[in-house]
């Protein structure tokens, strides 16, 4: 996974990354196209997503951003396909949505104008979970995305939803009351049910981050597990496929060692190559359920990663990751891998 919202990566950089993936027999490219700090995908019929949502104003007043056109997407998808890589686009719902809200304020609970985010972190921006006009815009976006990407999977995000805006939205509160939902948590579950079903109605398989599994989710919806072993166990017990992206082993934005210039002590883990290679693959408590594990995915979040830094973050880690998932319990071992690397 590459996050192209926090930093924008030109098409040439994406192609170079796809070349690296192909060289290591990695066969999926999860493209995190939308987040608080930028909407990076042209949506025919909805020009404000890229006129407004693709740009943020930096403290010095300059604009930062960019986006991929429909033609760029076709080029990337074809380039990937020629290398046996399927592109999995992510349309993050309903949180991490400040760029979408800035583009179309009617997507929010209040309808008030907002700006594309410039701060990092978990922000309170969230699509209104009870507005029909908002839902129809989001369905139109998903419909275009299903058309643009020929692969079978569409990722709908679902992580780190902050529900406070729903708690003070009269429309959301009325929906909770009239439909007898279990508070804002039940409202979130209803929101996911609607959009999971919508993606399925377009002939695609939706997937999402493990927070989806705080709710009861239909069978066969794959879940991308990044934290909370309880949710990995729950996913596998109900027979849903689990894609493992354990934050402790698979997040390659983290520094290798404390002396790396991008180390931020307050929250960052360290991920040396040896640790990537030691990934147990099976989440804690899932030993008896490991048959349900679908595969693994490493994630490159880019708050601290401009295009010039990609190679620094992947060096050694991508090679280790590929070997871990292609060999699992037949891993030749760290000393052997290290000498080959
Ligand atoms: C995530 O790291 N928020 C999926
Ligand atoms: Zn609302």
CSV table of C-alpha atoms and ligand atoms in Angstrom, one decimal:
chain,number,residue,atom,x,y,z
A,1,UNK,CA,0.0,0.0,0.0
A,2,UNK,CA,1.1,3.5,-0.9
A,3,UNK,CA,-0.5,6.5,0.7
A,4,UNK,CA,-0.6,9.2,-2.0
A,5,UNK,CA,-2.7,11.6,0.0
A,6,UNK,CA,-0.2,12.9,2.5
A,7,UNK,CA,2.4,13.2,-0.2
A,8,UNK,CA,1.6,13.1,-3.9
A,9,UNK,CA,3.7,10.7,-6.0
A,10,UNK,CA,4.0,11.3,-9.8
A,11,UNK,CA,3.0,8.5,-12.2
A,12,UNK,CA,6.7,7.8,-12.9
A,13,UNK,CA,7.3,7.1,-9.2
A,14,UNK,CA,4.3,4.7,-9.1
A,15,UNK,CA,5.7,2.8,-12.1
A,16,UNK,CA,9.1,2.5,-10.5
A,17,UNK,CA,7.4,1.1,-7.4
A,18,UNK,CA,5.5,-1.4,-9.5
A,19,UNK,CA,8.7,-2.5,-11.1
A,20,UNK,CA,10.2,-3.2,-7.6
A,21,UNK,CA,7.1,-5.1,-6.5
A,22,UNK,CA,7.1,-7.2,-9.7
A,23,UNK,CA,10.8,-8.0,-9.2
A,24,UNK,CA,9.9,-9.5,-5.8
A,25,UNK,CA,6.8,-11.3,-7.0
A,26,UNK,CA,4.4,-9.0,-5.1
A,27,UNK,CA,1.1,-9.1,-6.9
A,28,UNK,CA,-1.2,-6.5,-5.5
A,29,UNK,CA,-0.9,-2.7,-5.3
A,30,UNK,CA,-3.2,-1.1,-2.7
A,31,UNK,CA,-3.5,2.5,-3.7
A,32,UNK,CA,-4.6,4.7,-0.8
A,33,UNK,CA,-6.0,7.6,-2.9
A,34,UNK,CA,-8.0,9.6,-0.5
A,35,UNK,CA,-7.4,10.9,3.0
A,36,UNK,CA,-7.8,14.1,5.1
A,37,UNK,CA,-4.9,15.9,3.4
A,38,UNK,CA,-5.7,15.3,-0.3
A,39,UNK,CA,-8.2,13.7,-2.7
A,40,UNK,CA,-6.1,12.3,-5.5
A,41,UNK,CA,-8.5,10.7,-7.9
A,42,UNK,CA,-10.4,12.4,-10.8
A,43,UNK,CA,-14.1,11.5,-10.5
A,44,UNK,CA,-16.0,12.3,-13.8
A,45,UNK,CA,-19.0,14.5,-13.0
A,46,UNK,CA,-17.6,15.7,-9.7
A,47,UNK,CA,-14.9,18.2,-10.5
A,48,UNK,CA,-14.6,19.7,-7.1
A,49,UNK,CA,-12.9,16.6,-5.7
A,50,UNK,CA,-9.8,17.5,-7.7
A,51,UNK,CA,-10.3,21.2,-8.1
A,52,UNK,CA,-10.6,21.7,-4.3
A,53,UNK,CA,-9.9,18.4,-2.6
A,54,UNK,CA,-6.6,17.7,-4.3
A,55,UNK,CA,-4.9,20.8,-2.9
A,56,UNK,CA,-4.0,22.0,0.6
A,57,UNK,CA,-2.6,25.4,1.7
A,58,UNK,CA,0.8,25.2,3.5
A,59,UNK,CA,1.7,27.6,6.3
A,60,UNK,CA,3.7,29.7,3.9
A,61,UNK,CA,0.6,30.2,1.8
A,62,UNK,CA,1.7,27.9,-1.1
A,63,UNK,CA,-0.5,25.2,-2.5
A,64,UNK,CA,0.5,21.5,-2.3
A,65,UNK,CA,-1.1,18.7,-4.1
A,66,UNK,CA,-1.9,16.9,-7.3
A,67,UNK,CA,-4.2,14.1,-8.6
A,68,UNK,CA,-4.4,11.2,-11.0
A,69,UNK,CA,-6.6,11.6,-14.1
A,70,UNK,CA,-8.8,8.9,-15.4
A,71,UNK,CA,-6.1,8.4,-18.1
A,72,UNK,CA,-3.3,8.2,-15.5
A,73,UNK,CA,-5.3,5.4,-13.7
A,74,UNK,CA,-5.7,3.5,-17.0
A,75,UNK,CA,-2.0,3.8,-17.6
A,76,UNK,CA,-1.0,2.6,-14.1
A,77,UNK,CA,-3.5,-0.2,-14.1
A,78,UNK,CA,-2.2,-1.5,-17.5
A,79,UNK,CA,1.4,-1.1,-16.4
A,80,UNK,CA,0.7,-3.1,-13.2
A,81,UNK,CA,-1.3,-5.8,-15.1
A,82,UNK,CA,1.7,-6.3,-17.5
A,83,UNK,CA,3.7,-7.2,-14.3
A,84,UNK,CA,1.0,-9.4,-12.8
A,85,UNK,CA,-0.1,-6.8,-10.3
A,86,UNK,CA,-3.7,-6.1,-9.6
A,87,UNK,CA,-4.4,-2.6,-8.4
A,88,UNK,CA,-6.8,-2.3,-5.4
A,89,UNK,CA,-8.0,1.3,-5.0
A,90,UNK,CA,-9.1,2.6,-1.6
A,91,UNK,CA,-12.0,5.1,-1.2
A,92,UNK,CA,-11.7,5.8,2.5
A,93,UNK,CA,-15.1,6.0,4.3
A,94,UNK,CA,-16.5,7.6,6.4
A,95,UNK,CA,-13.5,9.1,8.4
A,96,UNK,CA,-10.2,10.5,7.1
A,97,UNK,CA,-12.5,12.5,4.9
A,98,UNK,CA,-11.5,16.2,5.3
A,99,UNK,CA,-10.5,16.4,1.6
A,100,UNK,CA,-13.9,15.1,0.5
A,101,UNK,CA,-15.8,17.4,2.9
A,102,UNK,CA,-13.8,20.4,1.7
A,103,UNK,CA,-14.8,19.5,-1.9
A,104,UNK,CA,-18.5,18.9,-1.3
A,105,UNK,CA,-19.7,20.4,2.1
A,106,UNK,CA,-23.0,18.6,1.6
A,107,UNK,CA,-21.2,15.4,2.5
A,108,UNK,CA,-20.9,16.5,6.1
A,109,UNK,CA,-23.4,16.7,9.0
A,110,UNK,CA,-23.3,20.5,9.2
A,111,UNK,CA,-22.9,21.3,5.5
A,112,UNK,CA,-20.5,24.1,6.5
A,113,UNK,CA,-17.4,24.9,4.3
A,114,UNK,CA,-14.2,23.3,5.5
A,115,UNK,CA,-10.6,23.1,4.4
A,116,UNK,CA,-8.4,20.2,3.2
A,117,UNK,CA,-6.5,19.2,6.3
A,118,UNK,CA,-2.9,20.3,6.8
A,119,UNK,CA,-2.4,18.6,10.2
A,120,UNK,CA,-1.6,14.9,10.6
A,121,UNK,CA,-3.4,12.6,13.0
A,122,UNK,CA,-6.9,11.3,13.6
A,123,UNK,CA,-9.2,14.2,12.8
A,124,UNK,CA,-13.0,14.5,13.4
A,125,UNK,CA,-14.0,14.9,9.8
A,126,UNK,CA,-16.7,12.3,8.9
A,127,UNK,CA,-19.3,11.9,6.2
A,128,UNK,CA,-22.8,12.3,7.5
A,129,UNK,CA,-24.2,8.9,8.1
A,130,UNK,CA,-27.9,9.8,7.5
A,131,UNK,CA,-27.9,12.2,4.5
A,132,UNK,CA,-29.4,10.7,1.3
A,133,UNK,CA,-27.8,13.3,-0.9
A,134,UNK,CA,-24.4,12.7,0.7
A,135,UNK,CA,-24.8,8.9,0.3
A,136,UNK,CA,-25.7,9.3,-3.4
A,137,UNK,CA,-22.5,11.3,-4.0
A,138,UNK,CA,-20.5,8.6,-2.3
A,139,UNK,CA,-22.2,5.9,-4.3
A,140,UNK,CA,-21.5,7.9,-7.5
A,141,UNK,CA,-17.8,8.0,-6.5
A,142,UNK,CA,-17.8,4.3,-5.8
A,143,UNK,CA,-19.5,3.6,-9.1
A,144,UNK,CA,-16.9,5.5,-11.0
A,145,UNK,CA,-14.1,3.8,-9.1
A,146,UNK,CA,-15.6,0.3,-9.9
A,147,UNK,CA,-15.6,1.3,-13.6
A,148,UNK,CA,-12.1,2.7,-13.6
A,149,UNK,CA,-10.4,-0.2,-11.8
A,150,UNK,CA,-10.9,-3.6,-13.5
A,151,UNK,CA,-9.7,-5.7,-10.5
A,152,UNK,CA,-12.1,-7.5,-8.3
A,153,UNK,CA,-11.5,-5.6,-5.1
A,154,UNK,CA,-12.5,-2.1,-3.8
A,155,UNK,CA,-11.2,-1.0,-0.4
A,156,UNK,CA,-13.5,1.2,1.5
A,157,UNK,CA,-11.3,2.1,4.5
A,158,UNK,CA,-13.3,2.2,7.7
A,159,UNK,CA,-10.4,2.9,10.1
A,160,UNK,CA,-10.3,5.4,12.9
A,161,UNK,CA,-13.8,6.8,12.6
A,162,UNK,CA,-14.4,9.7,15.0
A,163,UNK,CA,-18.2,9.7,15.7
A,164,UNK,CA,-18.6,12.9,17.6
A,165,UNK,CA,-20.1,14.9,14.8
A,166,UNK,CA,-22.8,12.3,14.4
A,167,UNK,CA,-23.6,12.8,18.1
A,168,UNK,CA,-24.6,16.4,17.5
A,169,UNK,CA,-26.3,16.0,14.1
A,170,UNK,CA,-30.1,16.1,14.4
A,171,UNK,CA,-30.5,14.1,11.2
A,172,UNK,CA,-28.1,11.3,12.4
A,173,UNK,CA,-29.8,11.3,15.8
A,174,UNK,CA,-33.2,10.9,14.2
A,175,UNK,CA,-32.0,8.0,12.1
A,176,UNK,CA,-30.6,6.3,15.2
A,177,UNK,CA,-34.0,6.8,16.9
A,178,UNK,CA,-36.3,5.9,14.0
A,179,UNK,CA,-34.3,2.8,13.0
A,180,UNK,CA,-33.7,1.7,16.5
A,181,UNK,CA,-29.9,1.7,16.0
A,182,UNK,CA,-27.5,1.1,18.8
A,183,UNK,CA,-26.2,4.7,19.1
A,184,UNK,CA,-23.5,6.1,16.9
A,185,UNK,CA,-21.8,2.7,16.8
A,186,UNK,CA,-25.0,1.2,15.3
A,187,UNK,CA,-25.1,4.1,12.9
A,188,UNK,CA,-21.6,3.3,11.8
A,189,UNK,CA,-22.5,-0.3,11.3
A,190,UNK,CA,-25.5,0.7,9.2
A,191,UNK,CA,-23.3,3.0,7.1
A,192,UNK,CA,-20.8,0.2,6.4
A,193,UNK,CA,-23.6,-2.3,5.6
A,194,UNK,CA,-25.0,0.1,3.0
A,195,UNK,CA,-21.7,0.8,1.2
A,196,UNK,CA,-20.4,-2.8,1.4
A,197,UNK,CA,-23.7,-3.9,-0.3
A,198,UNK,CA,-23.3,-1.1,-2.8
A,199,UNK,CA,-19.8,-2.2,-3.9
A,200,UNK,CA,-21.1,-5.8,-4.1
A,201,UNK,CA,-24.0,-4.5,-6.3
A,202,UNK,CA,-21.4,-3.2,-8.7
A,203,UNK,CA,-19.9,-6.7,-9.1
A,204,UNK,CA,-16.9,-6.1,-6.8
A,205,UNK,CA,-15.7,-7.4,-3.5
A,206,UNK,CA,-15.3,-4.7,-0.9
A,207,UNK,CA,-12.8,-4.9,1.9
A,208,UNK,CA,-11.8,-2.7,4.8
A,209,UNK,CA,-9.5,-2.1,7.7
A,210,UNK,CA,-10.1,-4.2,10.8
A,211,UNK,CA,-12.3,-1.6,12.5
A,212,UNK,CA,-15.1,-2.9,10.2
A,213,UNK,CA,-15.1,-5.9,12.5
A,214,UNK,CA,-16.2,-4.0,15.5
A,215,UNK,CA,-19.6,-4.6,13.8
A,216,UNK,CA,-21.2,-7.6,12.4
A,217,UNK,CA,-20.1,-7.8,8.8
A,218,UNK,CA,-21.3,-10.1,6.1
A,219,UNK,CA,-19.4,-13.3,5.5
A,220,UNK,CA,-16.8,-13.2,2.7
A,221,UNK,CA,-15.9,-9.5,3.3
A,222,UNK,CA,-12.1,-9.6,3.6
A,223,UNK,CA,-10.6,-7.6,6.5
A,224,UNK,CA,-7.2,-5.9,6.6
A,225,UNK,CA,-5.8,-6.4,10.0
A,226,UNK,CA,-3.4,-3.8,11.3
A,227,UNK,CA,-3.9,-3.8,15.1
A,228,UNK,CA,-6.0,-5.4,17.9
A,229,UNK,CA,-5.6,-9.2,18.0
A,230,UNK,CA,-9.2,-9.5,19.2
A,231,UNK,CA,-10.4,-8.4,15.8
A,232,UNK,CA,-8.2,-10.8,14.0
A,233,UNK,CA,-9.6,-13.7,16.0
A,234,UNK,CA,-13.1,-12.5,15.5
A,235,UNK,CA,-12.6,-12.1,11.7
A,236,UNK,CA,-11.1,-15.6,11.3
A,237,UNK,CA,-13.7,-17.2,13.6
A,238,UNK,CA,-16.5,-16.0,11.4
A,239,UNK,CA,-14.7,-17.3,8.3
A,240,UNK,CA,-13.9,-13.9,6.8
A,241,UNK,CA,-10.6,-13.8,5.0
A,242,UNK,CA,-7.8,-11.9,6.9
A,243,UNK,CA,-5.2,-9.8,5.2
A,244,UNK,CA,-2.3,-9.3,7.6
A,245,UNK,CA,-0.7,-5.8,7.9
A,246,UNK,CA,0.5,-5.9,11.5
A,247,UNK,CA,1.5,-2.4,12.4
A,248,UNK,CA,4.5,-3.9,14.3
A,249,UNK,CA,6.0,-5.6,11.2
A,250,UNK,CA,4.4,-4.2,8.1
A,251,UNK,CA,4.4,-0.4,8.4
A,252,UNK,CA,7.4,0.8,6.5
A,253,UNK,CA,7.0,4.5,7.2
A,254,UNK,CA,8.5,3.8,10.7
A,255,UNK,CA,12.2,4.3,11.2
A,256,UNK,CA,14.7,1.5,11.2
A,257,UNK,CA,16.6,2.8,14.3
A,258,UNK,CA,16.3,5.7,16.7
A,259,UNK,CA,19.0,7.7,14.9
A,260,UNK,CA,17.0,7.9,11.7
A,261,UNK,CA,16.2,11.6,11.0
A,262,UNK,CA,12.5,10.9,10.8
A,263,UNK,CA,12.2,9.2,14.2
A,264,UNK,CA,9.5,10.8,16.4
A,265,UNK,CA,9.9,9.3,19.9
A,266,UNK,CA,6.3,10.0,21.1
A,267,UNK,CA,4.6,7.5,18.9
A,268,UNK,CA,6.8,5.7,16.4
A,269,UNK,CA,7.7,2.1,16.5
A,270,UNK,CA,11.1,0.9,15.2
A,271,UNK,CA,11.0,-1.5,12.3
A,272,UNK,CA,14.5,-2.7,11.5
A,273,UNK,CA,14.8,-5.2,8.5
A,274,UNK,CA,15.5,-8.1,10.9
A,275,UNK,CA,12.2,-7.4,12.6
A,276,UNK,CA,10.3,-7.4,9.2
A,277,UNK,CA,11.9,-10.8,8.6
A,278,UNK,CA,10.8,-12.0,12.0
A,279,UNK,CA,7.1,-11.3,11.2
A,280,UNK,CA,5.2,-14.3,12.7
A,281,UNK,CA,2.5,-13.8,10.0
A,282,UNK,CA,-0.2,-15.4,12.2
A,283,UNK,CA,-1.7,-12.8,14.6
A,284,UNK,CA,-1.6,-13.6,18.3
A,285,UNK,CA,-4.3,-16.0,19.3
A,286,UNK,CA,-5.0,-17.1,15.7
A,287,UNK,CA,-2.7,-20.2,15.6
A,288,UNK,CA,-5.6,-22.6,15.2
A,289,UNK,CA,-7.3,-20.4,12.6
A,290,UNK,CA,-4.3,-19.7,10.4
A,291,UNK,CA,-5.9,-21.4,7.3
A,292,UNK,CA,-8.1,-18.3,6.9
A,293,UNK,CA,-5.2,-16.0,6.4
A,294,UNK,CA,-5.4,-14.6,2.9
A,295,UNK,CA,-2.0,-13.1,2.6
A,296,UNK,CA,0.0,-10.1,3.8
A,297,UNK,CA,0.5,-6.5,2.8
A,298,UNK,CA,3.0,-3.9,3.8
A,299,UNK,CA,2.0,-0.3,4.1
A,300,UNK,CA,3.8,2.9,3.3
A,301,UNK,CA,2.1,5.8,5.0
A,302,UNK,CA,3.6,9.1,3.8
A,303,UNK,CA,3.2,11.9,6.3
A,304,UNK,CA,7.0,11.8,6.6
A,305,UNK,CA,7.7,10.3,3.2
A,306,UNK,CA,8.1,12.6,0.1
A,307,UNK,CA,8.8,10.8,-3.2
A,308,UNK,CA,12.6,11.2,-2.7
A,309,UNK,CA,12.3,9.0,0.5
A,310,UNK,CA,10.5,5.9,-0.9
A,311,UNK,CA,13.7,4.0,-1.5
A,312,UNK,CA,15.0,4.7,2.0
A,313,UNK,CA,11.9,3.3,3.6
A,314,UNK,CA,11.7,0.2,1.5
A,315,UNK,CA,15.4,-0.7,1.4
A,316,UNK,CA,15.7,-4.3,2.7
A,317,UNK,CA,12.3,-4.3,4.1
A,318,UNK,CA,10.4,-5.0,0.9
A,319,UNK,CA,12.8,-7.9,0.1
A,320,UNK,CA,12.3,-9.3,3.6
A,321,UNK,CA,8.6,-8.9,3.5
A,322,UNK,CA,8.3,-10.7,0.1
A,323,UNK,CA,10.4,-13.6,1.4
A,324,UNK,CA,8.4,-13.9,4.6
A,325,UNK,CA,5.1,-14.2,2.7
A,326,UNK,CA,6.4,-16.5,-0.1
A,327,UNK,CA,8.2,-18.9,2.3
A,328,UNK,CA,6.3,-18.5,5.6
A,329,UNK,CA,7.4,-21.4,7.8
A,330,UNK,CA,10.0,-22.5,5.3
A,331,UNK,CA,11.9,-19.3,5.8
A,332,UNK,CA,15.7,-19.8,5.2
A,333,UNK,CA,16.4,-17.6,8.3
A,334,UNK,CA,17.8,-14.2,9.0
A,335,UNK,CA,21.6,-14.9,8.6
A,336,UNK,CA,20.9,-16.5,5.2
A,337,UNK,CA,18.6,-13.7,4.1
A,338,UNK,CA,21.0,-11.1,5.3
A,339,UNK,CA,23.9,-12.4,3.4
A,340,UNK,CA,21.8,-12.6,0.2
A,341,UNK,CA,20.5,-9.1,0.7
B,1,LIG,C1,-4.3,2.7,9.8
B,1,LIG,O1,-3.1,2.5,10.0
B,1,LIG,N1,-5.0,3.7,10.3
B,1,LIG,C2,-5.0,1.7,8.9
B,2,LIG,ZN1,-25.2,13.6,10.2
